[in-house]
């Protein structure tokens, strides 16, 4: 049909949805934890509508269109030198990493409760470390491939958005004050995940499944890497979370560093 467009001809236009609010960014308890974990003011979520059908195989073109769109560029901010700043140069290319997003419960984390990382009370088991004086088995499992507990979770499980969110919270920001128990990490991960993803229920089987498509993005201008940060850092990230039915995309962003500030 004349009105249809092939994917390679497809262009996307985006419009900010400022009325879309995220409960985890309004919740006092969560904000207090963000402050404690040195993430307050450095984590953000913004939703935009778009005008064309989205297909996962078009993620690269979608991400490039998103980061070049005037409505996105005018509302987009990154952190640099302790302040929120706009993108000052046009994006010339993007790198996109597909992120699996299939989990609809917190059962993914069940192994944590039986592998020796926690005491029966839910407190984290402390351990010695050459670099970090206040270290625990949880962060060791999350970050160090040669640790005894690292293989509690396999590669596929670690790739899931749910696991990534959990790890981001556990590692925290540059001046993070770490928790003594697991519960704040688990409950906050659940709040954020439920806020970010979209699900649907099969009317026949009643089974709930995730409909969101997620990918991690990195953008480059004429000078090189520019977004989500000039320097590659695990705790500086940008995820695009697409609801193909509502035609909404949410940008979930965090910048690693010192200090808190507001938009």
PDB file of N, CA and C in Angstrom, residues 46-128:
ATOM      1  N   UNK A  46      12.473   9.584  31.433  1.00  0.00           N
ATOM      2  CA  UNK A  46      11.650  10.460  30.601  1.00  0.00           C
ATOM      3  C   UNK A  46      10.963   9.615  29.542  1.00  0.00           C
ATOM      4  N   UNK A  47       9.688   9.869  29.315  1.00  0.00           N
ATOM      5  CA  UNK A  47       8.932   9.101  28.330  1.00  0.00           C
ATOM      6  C   UNK A  47       8.541   9.989  27.158  1.00  0.00           C
ATOM      7  N   UNK A  48       8.580   9.402  25.964  1.00  0.00           N
ATOM      8  CA  UNK A  48       8.222  10.078  24.724  1.00  0.00           C
ATOM      9  C   UNK A  48       7.282   9.178  23.925  1.00  0.00           C
ATOM     10  N   UNK A  49       6.397   9.787  23.163  1.00  0.00           N
ATOM     11  CA  UNK A  49       5.593   9.031  22.208  1.00  0.00           C
ATOM     12  C   UNK A  49       6.309   9.054  20.860  1.00  0.00           C
ATOM     13  N   UNK A  50       5.998   8.075  20.007  1.00  0.00           N
ATOM     14  CA  UNK A  50       6.543   8.084  18.647  1.00  0.00           C
ATOM     15  C   UNK A  50       5.459   7.683  17.665  1.00  0.00           C
ATOM     16  N   UNK A  51       5.703   7.926  16.388  1.00  0.00           N
ATOM     17  CA  UNK A  51       4.623   7.927  15.411  1.00  0.00           C
ATOM     18  C   UNK A  51       4.633   6.794  14.396  1.00  0.00           C
ATOM     19  N   UNK A  52       5.545   5.856  14.518  1.00  0.00           N
ATOM     20  CA  UNK A  52       5.617   4.750  13.559  1.00  0.00           C
ATOM     21  C   UNK A  52       5.647   3.417  14.298  1.00  0.00           C
ATOM     22  N   UNK A  53       5.319   2.351  13.579  1.00  0.00           N
ATOM     23  CA  UNK A  53       5.424   1.017  14.174  1.00  0.00           C
ATOM     24  C   UNK A  53       6.881   0.708  14.500  1.00  0.00           C
ATOM     25  N   UNK A  54       7.095   0.101  15.651  1.00  0.00           N
ATOM     26  CA  UNK A  54       8.456  -0.262  16.060  1.00  0.00           C
ATOM     27  C   UNK A  54       8.641  -1.766  15.942  1.00  0.00           C
ATOM     28  N   UNK A  55       9.783  -2.171  15.401  1.00  0.00           N
ATOM     29  CA  UNK A  55      10.170  -3.580  15.337  1.00  0.00           C
ATOM     30  C   UNK A  55      11.566  -3.710  15.931  1.00  0.00           C
ATOM     31  N   UNK A  56      11.808  -4.738  16.747  1.00  0.00           N
ATOM     32  CA  UNK A  56      13.107  -4.860  17.418  1.00  0.00           C
ATOM     33  C   UNK A  56      14.302  -4.817  16.475  1.00  0.00           C
ATOM     34  N   UNK A  57      14.139  -5.338  15.251  1.00  0.00           N
ATOM     35  CA  UNK A  57      15.278  -5.344  14.340  1.00  0.00           C
ATOM     36  C   UNK A  57      15.641  -3.932  13.840  1.00  0.00           C
ATOM     37  N   UNK A  58      14.771  -2.959  14.133  1.00  0.00           N
ATOM     38  CA  UNK A  58      15.066  -1.575  13.718  1.00  0.00           C
ATOM     39  C   UNK A  58      15.604  -0.741  14.869  1.00  0.00           C
ATOM     40  N   UNK A  59      16.115  -1.408  15.912  1.00  0.00           N
ATOM     41  CA  UNK A  59      16.552  -0.692  17.116  1.00  0.00           C
ATOM     42  C   UNK A  59      17.631   0.345  16.835  1.00  0.00           C
ATOM     43  N   UNK A  60      18.574   0.026  15.971  1.00  0.00           N
ATOM     44  CA  UNK A  60      19.649   0.972  15.669  1.00  0.00           C
ATOM     45  C   UNK A  60      19.099   2.256  15.047  1.00  0.00           C
ATOM     46  N   UNK A  61      18.231   2.083  14.052  1.00  0.00           N
ATOM     47  CA  UNK A  61      17.651   3.254  13.388  1.00  0.00           C
ATOM     48  C   UNK A  61      16.751   4.014  14.350  1.00  0.00           C
ATOM     49  N   UNK A  62      16.014   3.291  15.172  1.00  0.00           N
ATOM     50  CA  UNK A  62      15.133   3.918  16.151  1.00  0.00           C
ATOM     51  C   UNK A  62      15.948   4.774  17.125  1.00  0.00           C
ATOM     52  N   UNK A  63      17.041   4.204  17.656  1.00  0.00           N
ATOM     53  CA  UNK A  63      17.874   4.928  18.621  1.00  0.00           C
ATOM     54  C   UNK A  63      18.508   6.163  17.998  1.00  0.00           C
ATOM     55  N   UNK A  64      18.970   6.040  16.758  1.00  0.00           N
ATOM     56  CA  UNK A  64      19.585   7.189  16.084  1.00  0.00           C
ATOM     57  C   UNK A  64      18.543   8.283  15.831  1.00  0.00           C
ATOM     58  N   UNK A  65      17.357   7.870  15.385  1.00  0.00           N
ATOM     59  CA  UNK A  65      16.281   8.848  15.175  1.00  0.00           C
ATOM     60  C   UNK A  65      15.923   9.537  16.484  1.00  0.00           C
ATOM     61  N   UNK A  66      15.877   8.754  17.559  1.00  0.00           N
ATOM     62  CA  UNK A  66      15.526   9.293  18.870  1.00  0.00           C
ATOM     63  C   UNK A  66      16.518  10.369  19.298  1.00  0.00           C
ATOM     64  N   UNK A  67      17.804  10.071  19.217  1.00  0.00           N
ATOM     65  CA  UNK A  67      18.814  10.995  19.717  1.00  0.00           C
ATOM     66  C   UNK A  67      19.099  12.165  18.777  1.00  0.00           C
ATOM     67  N   UNK A  68      18.503  12.110  17.579  1.00  0.00           N
ATOM     68  CA  UNK A  68      18.620  13.234  16.643  1.00  0.00           C
ATOM     69  C   UNK A  68      17.349  14.077  16.591  1.00  0.00           C
ATOM     70  N   UNK A  69      16.279  13.567  17.160  1.00  0.00           N
ATOM     71  CA  UNK A  69      15.000  14.258  17.058  1.00  0.00           C
ATOM     72  C   UNK A  69      15.051  15.582  17.828  1.00  0.00           C
ATOM     73  N   UNK A  70      14.621  16.679  17.221  1.00  0.00           N
ATOM     74  CA  UNK A  70      14.678  17.995  17.894  1.00  0.00           C
ATOM     75  C   UNK A  70      13.918  18.025  19.219  1.00  0.00           C
ATOM     76  N   UNK A  71      12.779  17.331  19.288  1.00  0.00           N
ATOM     77  CA  UNK A  71      12.003  17.319  20.526  1.00  0.00           C
ATOM     78  C   UNK A  71      12.716  16.561  21.641  1.00  0.00           C
ATOM     79  N   UNK A  72      13.506  15.571  21.267  1.00  0.00           N
ATOM     80  CA  UNK A  72      14.289  14.832  22.255  1.00  0.00           C
ATOM     81  C   UNK A  72      15.509  15.647  22.661  1.00  0.00           C
ATOM     82  N   UNK A  73      16.230  16.162  21.672  1.00  0.00           N
ATOM     83  CA  UNK A  73      17.455  16.918  21.934  1.00  0.00           C
ATOM     84  C   UNK A  73      17.172  18.114  22.840  1.00  0.00           C
ATOM     85  N   UNK A  74      16.038  18.777  22.630  1.00  0.00           N
ATOM     86  CA  UNK A  74      15.716  19.966  23.416  1.00  0.00           C
ATOM     87  C   UNK A  74      15.388  19.641  24.868  1.00  0.00           C
ATOM     88  N   UNK A  75      14.999  18.395  25.136  1.00  0.00           N
ATOM     89  CA  UNK A  75      14.635  18.007  26.505  1.00  0.00           C
ATOM     90  C   UNK A  75      15.666  17.100  27.155  1.00  0.00           C
ATOM     91  N   UNK A  76      16.635  16.662  26.371  1.00  0.00           N
ATOM     92  CA  UNK A  76      17.623  15.700  26.864  1.00  0.00           C
ATOM     93  C   UNK A  76      18.739  16.406  27.619  1.00  0.00           C
ATOM     94  N   UNK A  77      19.151  15.785  28.710  1.00  0.00           N
ATOM     95  CA  UNK A  77      20.255  16.321  29.495  1.00  0.00           C
ATOM     96  C   UNK A  77      21.205  15.184  29.869  1.00  0.00           C
ATOM     97  N   UNK A  78      22.475  15.535  30.025  1.00  0.00           N
ATOM     98  CA  UNK A  78      23.455  14.613  30.577  1.00  0.00           C
ATOM     99  C   UNK A  78      24.205  15.342  31.667  1.00  0.00           C
ATOM    100  N   UNK A  79      24.908  14.606  32.514  1.00  0.00           N
ATOM    101  CA  UNK A  79      25.666  15.256  33.577  1.00  0.00           C
ATOM    102  C   UNK A  79      27.128  15.359  33.166  1.00  0.00           C
ATOM    103  N   UNK A  80      27.681  16.515  33.463  1.00  0.00           N
ATOM    104  CA  UNK A  80      29.074  16.764  33.108  1.00  0.00           C
ATOM    105  C   UNK A  80      29.632  17.792  34.080  1.00  0.00           C
ATOM    106  N   UNK A  81      30.760  17.483  34.686  1.00  0.00           N
ATOM    107  CA  UNK A  81      31.416  18.400  35.625  1.00  0.00           C
ATOM    108  C   UNK A  81      30.457  18.858  36.727  1.00  0.00           C
ATOM    109  N   UNK A  82      29.625  17.917  37.209  1.00  0.00           N
ATOM    110  CA  UNK A  82      28.749  18.227  38.330  1.00  0.00           C
ATOM    111  C   UNK A  82      27.531  19.049  37.997  1.00  0.00           C
ATOM    112  N   UNK A  83      27.123  19.078  36.712  1.00  0.00           N
ATOM    113  CA  UNK A  83      25.946  19.857  36.323  1.00  0.00           C
ATOM    114  C   UNK A  83      25.218  19.155  35.183  1.00  0.00           C
ATOM    115  N   UNK A  84      23.913  19.411  35.081  1.00  0.00           N
ATOM    116  CA  UNK A  84      23.145  18.931  33.935  1.00  0.00           C
ATOM    117  C   UNK A  84      23.408  19.854  32.755  1.00  0.00           C
ATOM    118  N   UNK A  85      23.788  19.283  31.623  1.00  0.00           N
ATOM    119  CA  UNK A  85      24.063  20.090  30.430  1.00  0.00           C
ATOM    120  C   UNK A  85      23.361  19.459  29.233  1.00  0.00           C
ATOM    121  N   UNK A  86      22.996  20.258  28.229  1.00  0.00           N
ATOM    122  CA  UNK A  86      22.368  19.707  27.026  1.00  0.00           C
ATOM    123  C   UNK A  86      23.408  19.084  26.106  1.00  0.00           C
ATOM    124  N   UNK A  87      22.935  18.276  25.159  1.00  0.00           N
ATOM    125  CA  UNK A  87      23.830  17.791  24.113  1.00  0.00           C
ATOM    126  C   UNK A  87      24.178  18.970  23.219  1.00  0.00           C
ATOM    127  N   UNK A  88      25.467  19.258  23.064  1.00  0.00           N
ATOM    128  CA  UNK A  88      25.859  20.478  22.351  1.00  0.00           C
ATOM    129  C   UNK A  88      26.263  20.235  20.902  1.00  0.00           C
ATOM    130  N   UNK A  89      26.368  18.965  20.492  1.00  0.00           N
ATOM    131  CA  UNK A  89      26.740  18.665  19.108  1.00  0.00           C
ATOM    132  C   UNK A  89      25.807  17.581  18.560  1.00  0.00           C
ATOM    133  N   UNK A  90      25.556  17.580  17.255  1.00  0.00           N
ATOM    134  CA  UNK A  90      24.679  16.564  16.662  1.00  0.00           C
ATOM    135  C   UNK A  90      25.247  15.154  16.813  1.00  0.00           C
ATOM    136  N   UNK A  91      24.363  14.203  17.027  1.00  0.00           N
ATOM    137  CA  UNK A  91      24.756  12.796  17.103  1.00  0.00           C
ATOM    138  C   UNK A  91      25.010  12.276  15.688  1.00  0.00           C
ATOM    139  N   UNK A  92      26.134  11.611  15.481  1.00  0.00           N
ATOM    140  CA  UNK A  92      26.455  11.074  14.150  1.00  0.00           C
ATOM    141  C   UNK A  92      26.282   9.564  14.078  1.00  0.00           C
ATOM    142  N   UNK A  93      26.361   8.876  15.226  1.00  0.00           N
ATOM    143  CA  UNK A  93      26.185   7.422  15.216  1.00  0.00           C
ATOM    144  C   UNK A  93      25.812   6.933  16.609  1.00  0.00           C
ATOM    145  N   UNK A  94      25.275   5.723  16.660  1.00  0.00           N
ATOM    146  CA  UNK A  94      24.911   5.115  17.938  1.00  0.00           C
ATOM    147  C   UNK A  94      25.372   3.660  17.972  1.00  0.00           C
ATOM    148  N   UNK A  95      25.609   3.181  19.176  1.00  0.00           N
ATOM    149  CA  UNK A  95      25.856   1.757  19.407  1.00  0.00           C
ATOM    150  C   UNK A  95      24.712   1.251  20.271  1.00  0.00           C
ATOM    151  N   UNK A  96      24.114   0.153  19.853  1.00  0.00           N
ATOM    152  CA  UNK A  96      22.933  -0.379  20.523  1.00  0.00           C
ATOM    153  C   UNK A  96      23.199  -1.798  20.997  1.00  0.00           C
ATOM    154  N   UNK A  97      22.899  -2.060  22.259  1.00  0.00           N
ATOM    155  CA  UNK A  97      23.036  -3.401  22.828  1.00  0.00           C
ATOM    156  C   UNK A  97      21.659  -3.902  23.258  1.00  0.00           C
ATOM    157  N   UNK A  98      21.123  -4.942  22.610  1.00  0.00           N
ATOM    158  CA  UNK A  98      19.838  -5.490  23.043  1.00  0.00           C
ATOM    159  C   UNK A  98      19.931  -6.005  24.477  1.00  0.00           C
ATOM    160  N   UNK A  99      18.910  -5.723  25.268  1.00  0.00           N
ATOM    161  CA  UNK A  99      18.865  -6.146  26.663  1.00  0.00           C
ATOM    162  C   UNK A  99      17.646  -7.039  26.863  1.00  0.00           C
ATOM    163  N   UNK A 100      17.841  -8.317  27.174  1.00  0.00           N
ATOM    164  CA  UNK A 100      16.697  -9.201  27.418  1.00  0.00           C
ATOM    165  C   UNK A 100      15.834  -8.670  28.555  1.00  0.00           C
ATOM    166  N   UNK A 101      14.526  -8.783  28.387  1.00  0.00           N
ATOM    167  CA  UNK A 101      13.596  -8.324  29.415  1.00  0.00           C
ATOM    168  C   UNK A 101      12.399  -9.268  29.411  1.00  0.00           C
ATOM    169  N   UNK A 102      12.509 -10.360  30.151  1.00  0.00           N
ATOM    170  CA  UNK A 102      11.477 -11.404  30.121  1.00  0.00           C
ATOM    171  C   UNK A 102      10.876 -11.703  31.487  1.00  0.00           C
ATOM    172  N   UNK A 103      11.466 -11.209  32.562  1.00  0.00           N
ATOM    173  CA  UNK A 103      11.059 -11.611  33.909  1.00  0.00           C
ATOM    174  C   UNK A 103       9.808 -10.861  34.370  1.00  0.00           C
ATOM    175  N   UNK A 104       8.904 -11.589  35.005  1.00  0.00           N
ATOM    176  CA  UNK A 104       7.675 -10.985  35.524  1.00  0.00           C
ATOM    177  C   UNK A 104       7.533 -11.223  37.027  1.00  0.00           C
ATOM    178  N   UNK A 105       8.592 -11.689  37.658  1.00  0.00           N
ATOM    179  CA  UNK A 105       8.594 -11.856  39.115  1.00  0.00           C
ATOM    180  C   UNK A 105      10.014 -11.686  39.614  1.00  0.00           C
ATOM    181  N   UNK A 106      10.160 -11.653  40.944  1.00  0.00           N
ATOM    182  CA  UNK A 106      11.474 -11.498  41.557  1.00  0.00           C
ATOM    183  C   UNK A 106      12.140 -12.847  41.855  1.00  0.00           C
ATOM    184  N   UNK A 107      11.599 -13.918  41.311  1.00  0.00           N
ATOM    185  CA  UNK A 107      12.161 -15.250  41.544  1.00  0.00           C
ATOM    186  C   UNK A 107      13.588 -15.365  41.034  1.00  0.00           C
ATOM    187  N   UNK A 108      13.955 -14.488  40.111  1.00  0.00           N
ATOM    188  CA  UNK A 108      15.327 -14.484  39.586  1.00  0.00           C
ATOM    189  C   UNK A 108      16.350 -14.433  40.713  1.00  0.00           C
ATOM    190  N   UNK A 109      16.000 -13.747  41.808  1.00  0.00           N
ATOM    191  CA  UNK A 109      16.960 -13.522  42.889  1.00  0.00           C
ATOM    192  C   UNK A 109      16.904 -14.575  43.993  1.00  0.00           C
ATOM    193  N   UNK A 110      16.101 -15.607  43.816  1.00  0.00           N
ATOM    194  CA  UNK A 110      15.989 -16.653  44.845  1.00  0.00           C
ATOM    195  C   UNK A 110      17.334 -17.262  45.241  1.00  0.00           C
ATOM    196  N   UNK A 111      18.269 -17.491  44.286  1.00  0.00           N
ATOM    197  CA  UNK A 111      19.556 -18.085  44.674  1.00  0.00           C
ATOM    198  C   UNK A 111      20.334 -17.273  45.708  1.00  0.00           C
ATOM    199  N   UNK A 112      20.111 -15.970  45.764  1.00  0.00           N
ATOM    200  CA  UNK A 112      20.829 -15.132  46.728  1.00  0.00           C
ATOM    201  C   UNK A 112      20.573 -15.592  48.160  1.00  0.00           C
ATOM    202  N   UNK A 113      19.375 -16.123  48.402  1.00  0.00           N
ATOM    203  CA  UNK A 113      18.970 -16.459  49.758  1.00  0.00           C
ATOM    204  C   UNK A 113      19.497 -17.817  50.228  1.00  0.00           C
ATOM    205  N   UNK A 114      20.163 -18.541  49.351  1.00  0.00           N
ATOM    206  CA  UNK A 114      20.604 -19.889  49.728  1.00  0.00           C
ATOM    207  C   UNK A 114      22.038 -20.214  49.338  1.00  0.00           C
ATOM    208  N   UNK A 115      22.820 -19.195  48.960  1.00  0.00           N
ATOM    209  CA  UNK A 115      24.174 -19.474  48.448  1.00  0.00           C
ATOM    210  C   UNK A 115      25.275 -18.984  49.378  1.00  0.00           C
ATOM    211  N   UNK A 116      24.914 -18.484  50.556  1.00  0.00           N
ATOM    212  CA  UNK A 116      25.935 -18.056  51.504  1.00  0.00           C
ATOM    213  C   UNK A 116      26.238 -16.584  51.497  1.00  0.00           C
ATOM    214  N   UNK A 117      25.541 -15.820  50.648  1.00  0.00           N
ATOM    215  CA  UNK A 117      25.749 -14.377  50.591  1.00  0.00           C
ATOM    216  C   UNK A 117      25.071 -13.685  51.772  1.00  0.00           C
ATOM    217  N   UNK A 118      23.969 -14.287  52.252  1.00  0.00           N
ATOM    218  CA  UNK A 118      23.179 -13.698  53.336  1.00  0.00           C
ATOM    219  C   UNK A 118      23.206 -14.557  54.585  1.00  0.00           C
ATOM    220  N   UNK A 119      23.074 -13.896  55.716  1.00  0.00           N
ATOM    221  CA  UNK A 119      22.830 -14.594  56.964  1.00  0.00           C
ATOM    222  C   UNK A 119      21.326 -14.850  57.078  1.00  0.00           C
ATOM    223  N   UNK A 120      20.897 -15.767  57.954  1.00  0.00           N
ATOM    224  CA  UNK A 120      19.462 -16.049  58.098  1.00  0.00           C
ATOM    225  C   UNK A 120      18.628 -14.804  58.380  1.00  0.00           C
ATOM    226  N   UNK A 121      19.228 -13.796  58.970  1.00  0.00           N
ATOM    227  CA  UNK A 121      18.522 -12.556  59.293  1.00  0.00           C
ATOM    228  C   UNK A 121      18.303 -11.658  58.069  1.00  0.00           C
ATOM    229  N   UNK A 122      18.955 -11.996  56.942  1.00  0.00           N
ATOM    230  CA  UNK A 122      18.893 -11.142  55.761  1.00  0.00           C
ATOM    231  C   UNK A 122      20.053 -10.179  55.665  1.00  0.00           C
ATOM    232  N   UNK A 123      20.943 -10.185  56.664  1.00  0.00           N
ATOM    233  CA  UNK A 123      22.126  -9.320  56.630  1.00  0.00           C
ATOM    234  C   UNK A 123      23.163  -9.876  55.650  1.00  0.00           C
ATOM    235  N   UNK A 124      23.864  -8.974  54.988  1.00  0.00           N
ATOM    236  CA  UNK A 124      24.886  -9.368  54.030  1.00  0.00           C
ATOM    237  C   UNK A 124      26.140  -9.843  54.756  1.00  0.00           C
ATOM    238  N   UNK A 125      26.740 -10.892  54.248  1.00  0.00           N
ATOM    239  CA  UNK A 125      27.980 -11.412  54.817  1.00  0.00           C
ATOM    240  C   UNK A 125      29.138 -10.522  54.370  1.00  0.00           C
ATOM    241  N   UNK A 126      29.882  -9.997  55.327  1.00  0.00           N
ATOM    242  CA  UNK A 126      31.029  -9.149  55.022  1.00  0.00           C
ATOM    243  C   UNK A 126      32.224  -9.996  54.610  1.00  0.00           C
ATOM    244  N   UNK A 127      33.133  -9.393  53.859  1.00  0.00           N
ATOM    245  CA  UNK A 127      34.339 -10.108  53.454  1.00  0.00           C
ATOM    246  C   UNK A 127      35.478  -9.113  53.276  1.00  0.00           C
ATOM    247  N   UNK A 128      36.698  -9.611  53.286  1.00  0.00           N
ATOM    248  CA  UNK A 128      37.885  -8.782  53.119  1.00  0.00           C
ATOM    249  C   UNK A 128      38.115  -8.489  51.647  1.00  0.00           C
TER     250      UNK A 128
END
